[in-house]
Amino acid sequence: MSVFGPVVKIHPVVLASICDSYERRNEGASRVIGTLLGTIDKHSIEVTNCFSVPHNESEDEVAVDMEFAKNMYELHKRVSPTEVIIGWYATGFDITEHSVLIHEYYSREATNPIHLTADTALQSGKMNIRAYVSAQMGVPGKTVGVMFTPLSVKYIYYDTERIGVDLLQRTRMTPGRTKGLTSDLSQVAGSASRVQDMLTTVLAYIEDVLSGKVTADNSVGRFLMDLVNKVPTISAEDFENMLNSNINDLLMVTYLSNLTQAQIALNEKLVLL
Amino acid sequence: PSFPRVFTTQAASMASTAGTLDSPVKQIQIEGMVVLKIIKHYQEEGQGSEVVQGVLLGLVVEDRLEITNCFPFPQHTEDDADFDEVQYQMEMMRSLRHVNIDHLHVGWYQSTYYGSFVSRALLDSQFSYQHAIEESVVLIYDPIKTGQGSLSLKAYRLTPKLMEICKEKDFTPEGLKKANIGFEHMFEEVPIVIRNSHLINVLMWELEDKSTVADKHELLNLSSSNHLEKSLQLLMDRVDDMSQDIVKFNTYSRNLSKQQQQKHQYLQRRQQENAQRQSRGEPQLPEEDINKMFKPPQPPPRMDTLLIAGQVNNYCQNVKEFTSQNLGKLFMAEALQGHN
């Protein structure tokens, strides 16, 4: 479907908060709603934070604790003054009539707010995350309605966020859904083994192409050439020298830090005599 | 910056449950969302070498401390003189209670710059936290190390020995000797485990589906001299501080021994005088209060030395970890070249 308007960029922390507040919802509530905070650009809207707002929903009416929402926004503004209200979110698959009312409320708080839905009940087997903007429709003067037009959603990360998300993704593998934090050389080993896995996949593909099982793809071939050329060709002697000087530096630093530690331990013992 | 101390009836209820435990926390379990929030907070508000702080919320389950949520603390700005931090905290926790988020204080987090976090302020804050809530921890998040490829999040608590000393506020050399505490026994590290609920796992699958395989291999980056330089610089500064402190202590002990000698000599002279007077039949000189005449020199506080030693130790550990990783990477690069 074609999309108009700005692109919505979401940080994963917002989605994690939404899932968490859905898990903590009150008895009997089928969905949770909350405010989205972020920054607006000319071409995109970046959603960086959110908080949930208590609300009651029944067949014919909906009540949102607006006082609470205002309060929380004030508190959040103290920490990050650059974030503004840019819209609201709701869990659930579809947009209901109540959403229109809530959207109207948020239109008062922000210009042209966006509405984010996240299907946490997984009705369609996936967690559909969609964003909408409201637009007027209908016959002017007579029946006027509101239509929600979808926007394209992208996920963006800071570098450190990317690394955090990578670690979190590894909790999917373990049975207890837990993951400890490793340190030192084991991390380098882990990273190296991942690169090795990737290389084996690539090698398998090349084998297939060579034996004719898979037709060769030129763009992939170009990537492969880039890959092989990435290893710089340096004369063996120069490389030896560079390697040795680097290793010497590192060994010296290790020696010095060990020495320092021995020194302070000694000092400690002497003082306590 | 000093951290405000907000302990209300929650602290009392926590303390009663803690009383039934016979040992403090053995493990920390963090929700993935908390990790993301801490990362985001530093990224947005903590550029430069300022520390960012925040509060951790959660609950205690057997010997595990579960951290389920957190909220950041605004930084201390000059123009916010009437900003009431206590009020901010109370409001935040009250609001979070409405949306069913655990509102029990279980600790606090702080970002660090190249590993320099062992300071008086941290000690004071953690002491007041641990005093009120037995299981509380301080999470140290190292953004620079994380940026290099692996999440660096550590949890520390004060050892019981150190708690004793802080309670007594007895920082003289004799006091510390009595407790027999070394810089290695100041903090104890608690292992951390990250846990995600099933829904968050579903979210992770979606994210992996939709996002590009970005530049995920920072960890294998070979260029390290910048980081090493900075760490060594900080280490050198600390060692300088330490040597100054040692010099101070040496002068103090020298003064003390000199004074002892003087006292001894004075006493001896007194005795001699008295003996002479006795032999001449004159009244003896009154015994004067020695201590008033020789005022003992002020012993320097030893707490700073401990802190500096702890910090130096921390730097050395970090440097060694770093060099071991880099050596591994260098050998890998050599293997790669060898095939050419």
mmCIF file of C-alpha atoms in Angstrom, chain A residues 11-13 15-27 48-50 52-54 65 68 71-72 74-76 78-83 120-122 125-129 155 157-169 171-173 176-185 187-188 191-192 194-195 198 231-234 239-240 243 246-247 249-251 253-254 256-258 260-261 263-265 267-268 271-273, chain B residues 29 31-33 35-37 39-41 43-45 68-69 72-74 83 88 91-92 95-96 98-102 141 143 146-151 153 176-177 180-183 192-212 214 216-220 228 232 235 239 242 246 249 302 305-306 309 312-313 316-317 319-321 323-334 336-337 340:
data_model
loop_
_atom_site.group_PDB
_atom_site.id
_atom_site.type_symbol
_atom_site.label_atom_id
_atom_site.label_comp_id
_atom_site.label_asym_id
_atom_site.label_seq_id
_atom_site.Cartn_x
_atom_site.Cartn_y
_atom_site.Cartn_z
ATOM 1 C CA HIS A 11 13.349 2.858 18.984
ATOM 2 C CA PRO A 12 13.078 -0.657 20.388
ATOM 3 C CA VAL A 13 12.847 0.629 23.944
ATOM 4 C CA LEU A 15 8.125 -1.319 21.890
ATOM 5 C CA ALA A 16 9.575 -3.118 24.905
ATOM 6 C CA SER A 17 7.768 -0.670 27.218
ATOM 7 C CA ILE A 18 4.505 -1.227 25.366
ATOM 8 C CA CYS A 19 4.812 -4.999 25.728
ATOM 9 C CA ASP A 20 5.634 -4.621 29.380
ATOM 10 C CA SER A 21 2.635 -2.407 30.135
ATOM 11 C CA TYR A 22 0.414 -4.821 28.225
ATOM 12 C CA GLU A 23 1.611 -7.626 30.461
ATOM 13 C CA ARG A 24 0.845 -5.586 33.529
ATOM 14 C CA ARG A 25 -2.635 -4.468 32.524
ATOM 15 C CA ASN A 26 -5.503 -4.499 34.979
ATOM 16 C CA GLU A 27 -7.936 -7.372 35.234
ATOM 17 C CA THR A 48 12.067 7.681 21.658
ATOM 18 C CA ASN A 49 10.008 7.229 24.814
ATOM 19 C CA CYS A 50 6.564 6.369 26.056
ATOM 20 C CA SER A 52 1.233 4.129 29.780
ATOM 21 C CA VAL A 53 -1.895 5.938 30.931
ATOM 22 C CA PRO A 54 -4.626 4.240 32.927
ATOM 23 C CA ASP A 65 -7.035 9.735 33.125
ATOM 24 C CA PHE A 68 -2.226 11.491 35.076
ATOM 25 C CA ASN A 71 1.574 14.828 35.260
ATOM 26 C CA MET A 72 3.733 12.114 33.770
ATOM 27 C CA GLU A 74 5.793 17.022 33.168
ATOM 28 C CA LEU A 75 7.986 14.562 35.045
ATOM 29 C CA HIS A 76 9.445 13.168 31.855
ATOM 30 C CA ARG A 78 12.344 17.267 33.572
ATOM 31 C CA VAL A 79 14.703 14.545 32.472
ATOM 32 C CA SER A 80 14.664 15.073 28.742
ATOM 33 C CA PRO A 81 13.428 18.524 27.798
ATOM 34 C CA THR A 82 13.691 17.856 24.082
ATOM 35 C CA GLU A 83 10.964 15.233 23.982
ATOM 36 C CA THR A 120 0.272 -7.804 21.450
ATOM 37 C CA ALA A 121 -2.490 -10.391 21.435
ATOM 38 C CA LEU A 122 -0.910 -11.761 18.257
ATOM 39 C CA GLY A 125 0.296 -14.665 14.310
ATOM 40 C CA LYS A 126 2.617 -11.695 14.209
ATOM 41 C CA MET A 127 2.955 -8.554 16.233
ATOM 42 C CA ASN A 128 1.849 -6.033 13.673
ATOM 43 C CA ILE A 129 3.216 -2.657 14.485
ATOM 44 C CA TYR A 155 13.201 0.829 13.425
ATOM 45 C CA TYR A 157 18.892 2.198 16.916
ATOM 46 C CA TYR A 158 21.720 4.042 18.500
ATOM 47 C CA ASP A 159 24.959 2.060 18.269
ATOM 48 C CA THR A 160 24.911 1.062 21.890
ATOM 49 C CA GLU A 161 21.233 0.226 21.595
ATOM 50 C CA ARG A 162 22.042 -2.107 18.724
ATOM 51 C CA ILE A 163 24.529 -3.943 20.896
ATOM 52 C CA GLY A 164 22.028 -4.130 23.740
ATOM 53 C CA VAL A 165 19.340 -5.517 21.423
ATOM 54 C CA ASP A 166 21.778 -8.124 20.099
ATOM 55 C CA LEU A 167 22.372 -9.352 23.608
ATOM 56 C CA LEU A 168 18.666 -9.447 24.326
ATOM 57 C CA GLN A 169 18.013 -11.424 21.165
ATOM 58 C CA THR A 171 17.763 -14.839 25.299
ATOM 59 C CA ARG A 172 15.496 -16.455 22.735
ATOM 60 C CA MET A 173 17.742 -19.462 22.531
ATOM 61 C CA GLY A 176 14.930 -20.319 30.856
ATOM 62 C CA ARG A 177 14.891 -17.251 28.689
ATOM 63 C CA THR A 178 17.906 -15.985 30.560
ATOM 64 C CA LYS A 179 21.348 -14.960 29.511
ATOM 65 C CA GLY A 180 24.342 -14.106 31.610
ATOM 66 C CA LEU A 181 26.836 -11.442 30.691
ATOM 67 C CA THR A 182 30.111 -12.875 29.504
ATOM 68 C CA SER A 183 33.336 -11.003 29.563
ATOM 69 C CA ASP A 184 36.852 -11.048 28.269
ATOM 70 C CA LEU A 185 38.153 -13.347 25.631
ATOM 71 C CA GLN A 187 33.205 -12.481 23.832
ATOM 72 C CA VAL A 188 35.841 -12.230 21.133
ATOM 73 C CA SER A 191 32.074 -12.951 17.788
ATOM 74 C CA ALA A 192 34.672 -14.886 15.816
ATOM 75 C CA ARG A 194 29.620 -15.944 14.397
ATOM 76 C CA VAL A 195 31.806 -14.624 11.605
ATOM 77 C CA MET A 198 28.605 -16.588 8.157
ATOM 78 C CA VAL A 231 41.936 -8.341 3.598
ATOM 79 C CA PRO A 232 44.778 -5.904 2.939
ATOM 80 C CA THR A 233 47.846 -7.183 1.141
ATOM 81 C CA ILE A 234 50.843 -6.159 3.135
ATOM 82 C CA PHE A 239 52.992 -7.174 8.852
ATOM 83 C CA GLU A 240 55.306 -9.020 11.224
ATOM 84 C CA LEU A 243 52.041 -7.229 14.760
ATOM 85 C CA ASN A 246 51.336 -4.002 18.828
ATOM 86 C CA ILE A 247 51.788 -7.158 20.863
ATOM 87 C CA ASP A 249 52.610 -2.554 23.587
ATOM 88 C CA LEU A 250 49.832 -4.673 24.961
ATOM 89 C CA LEU A 251 52.176 -6.899 26.925
ATOM 90 C CA VAL A 253 50.603 -2.412 29.541
ATOM 91 C CA THR A 254 49.575 -5.714 31.091
ATOM 92 C CA LEU A 256 52.543 -2.359 34.219
ATOM 93 C CA SER A 257 49.018 -2.866 35.481
ATOM 94 C CA ASN A 258 50.003 -6.063 37.251
ATOM 95 C CA THR A 260 50.545 -1.414 39.978
ATOM 96 C CA GLN A 261 48.197 -3.884 41.530
ATOM 97 C CA GLN A 263 52.220 -2.206 44.552
ATOM 98 C CA ILE A 264 48.944 -1.131 46.059
ATOM 99 C CA ALA A 265 48.469 -4.515 47.691
ATOM 100 C CA ASN A 267 51.151 -0.655 50.398
ATOM 101 C CA GLU A 268 47.982 -1.870 52.025
ATOM 102 C CA VAL A 271 50.021 0.426 56.358
ATOM 103 C CA LEU A 272 48.109 -2.112 58.335
ATOM 104 C CA LEU A 273 51.192 -3.284 60.174
ATOM 105 C CA GLN B 29 17.876 -10.678 37.198
ATOM 106 C CA GLU B 31 14.406 -7.378 32.369
ATOM 107 C CA GLY B 32 15.579 -6.605 28.876
ATOM 108 C CA MET B 33 13.542 -3.424 28.847
ATOM 109 C CA VAL B 35 18.746 -2.508 29.889
ATOM 110 C CA LEU B 36 17.360 -0.679 26.872
ATOM 111 C CA LYS B 37 16.120 2.160 29.038
ATOM 112 C CA ILE B 39 21.245 2.653 27.345
ATOM 113 C CA LYS B 40 18.790 5.190 25.986
ATOM 114 C CA HIS B 41 19.086 7.446 28.987
ATOM 115 C CA GLN B 43 22.673 8.154 24.936
ATOM 116 C CA GLU B 44 20.299 11.072 25.103
ATOM 117 C CA GLU B 45 21.301 12.903 28.206
ATOM 118 C CA THR B 68 11.693 -4.919 36.461
ATOM 119 C CA ASN B 69 11.696 -1.220 35.717
ATOM 120 C CA PRO B 72 15.944 8.263 35.044
ATOM 121 C CA PHE B 73 16.848 11.112 37.303
ATOM 122 C CA PRO B 74 17.166 14.594 35.931
ATOM 123 C CA PHE B 83 13.840 21.608 42.110
ATOM 124 C CA TYR B 88 10.100 14.071 41.794
ATOM 125 C CA GLU B 91 5.506 11.541 42.229
ATOM 126 C CA MET B 92 7.138 9.200 39.775
ATOM 127 C CA SER B 95 2.265 7.399 39.127
ATOM 128 C CA LEU B 96 3.978 4.142 38.269
ATOM 129 C CA HIS B 98 -1.188 3.319 39.041
ATOM 130 C CA VAL B 99 -0.087 1.393 36.041
ATOM 131 C CA ASN B 100 0.868 -1.664 38.033
ATOM 132 C CA ILE B 101 4.601 -1.234 37.792
ATOM 133 C CA ASP B 102 6.537 -2.525 40.801
ATOM 134 C CA TYR B 141 26.882 1.022 33.078
ATOM 135 C CA PRO B 143 28.800 3.243 27.718
ATOM 136 C CA THR B 146 29.492 -1.045 25.395
ATOM 137 C CA GLY B 147 30.141 1.004 22.293
ATOM 138 C CA GLN B 148 33.116 -1.222 21.601
ATOM 139 C CA GLY B 149 30.953 -4.242 21.155
ATOM 140 C CA SER B 150 29.777 -5.842 24.357
ATOM 141 C CA LEU B 151 27.295 -4.670 26.950
ATOM 142 C CA LEU B 153 26.809 -3.674 33.036
ATOM 143 C CA LEU B 176 40.496 0.402 59.657
ATOM 144 C CA LYS B 177 43.154 -1.865 61.090
ATOM 145 C CA ASN B 180 41.109 -5.506 58.649
ATOM 146 C CA ILE B 181 39.691 -4.292 55.417
ATOM 147 C CA GLY B 182 41.602 -4.071 52.184
ATOM 148 C CA PHE B 183 40.680 -2.395 48.939
ATOM 149 C CA ILE B 192 23.731 -10.444 36.386
ATOM 150 C CA VAL B 193 21.348 -12.424 34.267
ATOM 151 C CA ILE B 194 19.057 -10.950 31.649
ATOM 152 C CA ARG B 195 15.575 -12.335 31.375
ATOM 153 C CA ASN B 196 12.874 -11.616 28.827
ATOM 154 C CA SER B 197 9.240 -12.504 28.888
ATOM 155 C CA HIS B 198 7.743 -14.476 26.008
ATOM 156 C CA LEU B 199 6.106 -11.394 24.547
ATOM 157 C CA ILE B 200 9.383 -9.549 24.440
ATOM 158 C CA ASN B 201 10.906 -12.548 22.696
ATOM 159 C CA VAL B 202 8.217 -12.302 20.043
ATOM 160 C CA LEU B 203 9.116 -8.657 19.673
ATOM 161 C CA MET B 204 12.748 -9.625 19.212
ATOM 162 C CA TRP B 205 11.849 -11.972 16.375
ATOM 163 C CA GLU B 206 9.910 -9.185 14.694
ATOM 164 C CA LEU B 207 12.787 -6.776 15.034
ATOM 165 C CA GLU B 208 15.251 -9.190 13.578
ATOM 166 C CA ASP B 209 12.917 -9.774 10.698
ATOM 167 C CA LYS B 210 12.438 -6.151 9.894
ATOM 168 C CA SER B 211 15.786 -4.549 10.574
ATOM 169 C CA THR B 212 18.912 -4.751 8.486
ATOM 170 C CA ALA B 214 23.829 -3.598 10.631
ATOM 171 C CA LYS B 216 27.276 -5.652 14.240
ATOM 172 C CA HIS B 217 30.913 -6.450 14.624
ATOM 173 C CA GLU B 218 32.374 -3.594 16.585
ATOM 174 C CA LEU B 219 33.833 -6.149 18.898
ATOM 175 C CA LEU B 220 36.333 -7.318 16.304
ATOM 176 C CA LEU B 228 44.065 2.389 25.881
ATOM 177 C CA LEU B 232 46.229 4.737 31.076
ATOM 178 C CA LEU B 235 45.320 5.361 35.817
ATOM 179 C CA VAL B 239 48.453 6.715 40.950
ATOM 180 C CA MET B 242 47.834 7.753 45.666
ATOM 181 C CA ILE B 246 51.240 8.003 50.844
ATOM 182 C CA PHE B 249 50.752 9.341 55.664
ATOM 183 C CA ARG B 302 42.305 6.564 55.533
ATOM 184 C CA THR B 305 43.339 5.966 50.418
ATOM 185 C CA LEU B 306 41.070 2.966 50.340
ATOM 186 C CA ALA B 309 43.377 2.001 45.900
ATOM 187 C CA VAL B 312 43.383 1.938 40.783
ATOM 188 C CA ASN B 313 42.575 -1.716 41.120
ATOM 189 C CA CYS B 316 44.064 -2.196 36.217
ATOM 190 C CA GLN B 317 41.403 -4.885 35.868
ATOM 191 C CA VAL B 319 43.099 -2.524 31.239
ATOM 192 C CA LYS B 320 44.008 -6.183 31.569
ATOM 193 C CA GLU B 321 40.658 -7.304 30.192
ATOM 194 C CA THR B 323 44.601 -6.092 26.457
ATOM 195 C CA SER B 324 43.633 -9.749 26.569
ATOM 196 C CA GLN B 325 40.829 -9.110 24.088
ATOM 197 C CA ASN B 326 43.125 -7.189 21.809
ATOM 198 C CA LEU B 327 45.805 -9.843 21.869
ATOM 199 C CA GLY B 328 43.209 -12.336 20.750
ATOM 200 C CA LYS B 329 42.160 -10.069 17.900
ATOM 201 C CA LEU B 330 45.744 -9.530 16.810
ATOM 202 C CA PHE B 331 46.399 -13.236 16.609
ATOM 203 C CA MET B 332 43.265 -13.668 14.549
ATOM 204 C CA ALA B 333 44.467 -10.989 12.141
ATOM 205 C CA GLU B 334 47.760 -12.803 11.862
ATOM 206 C CA LEU B 336 44.027 -14.186 8.307
ATOM 207 C CA GLN B 337 47.198 -12.821 6.755
ATOM 208 C CA ASN B 340 47.449 -15.035 1.732
#
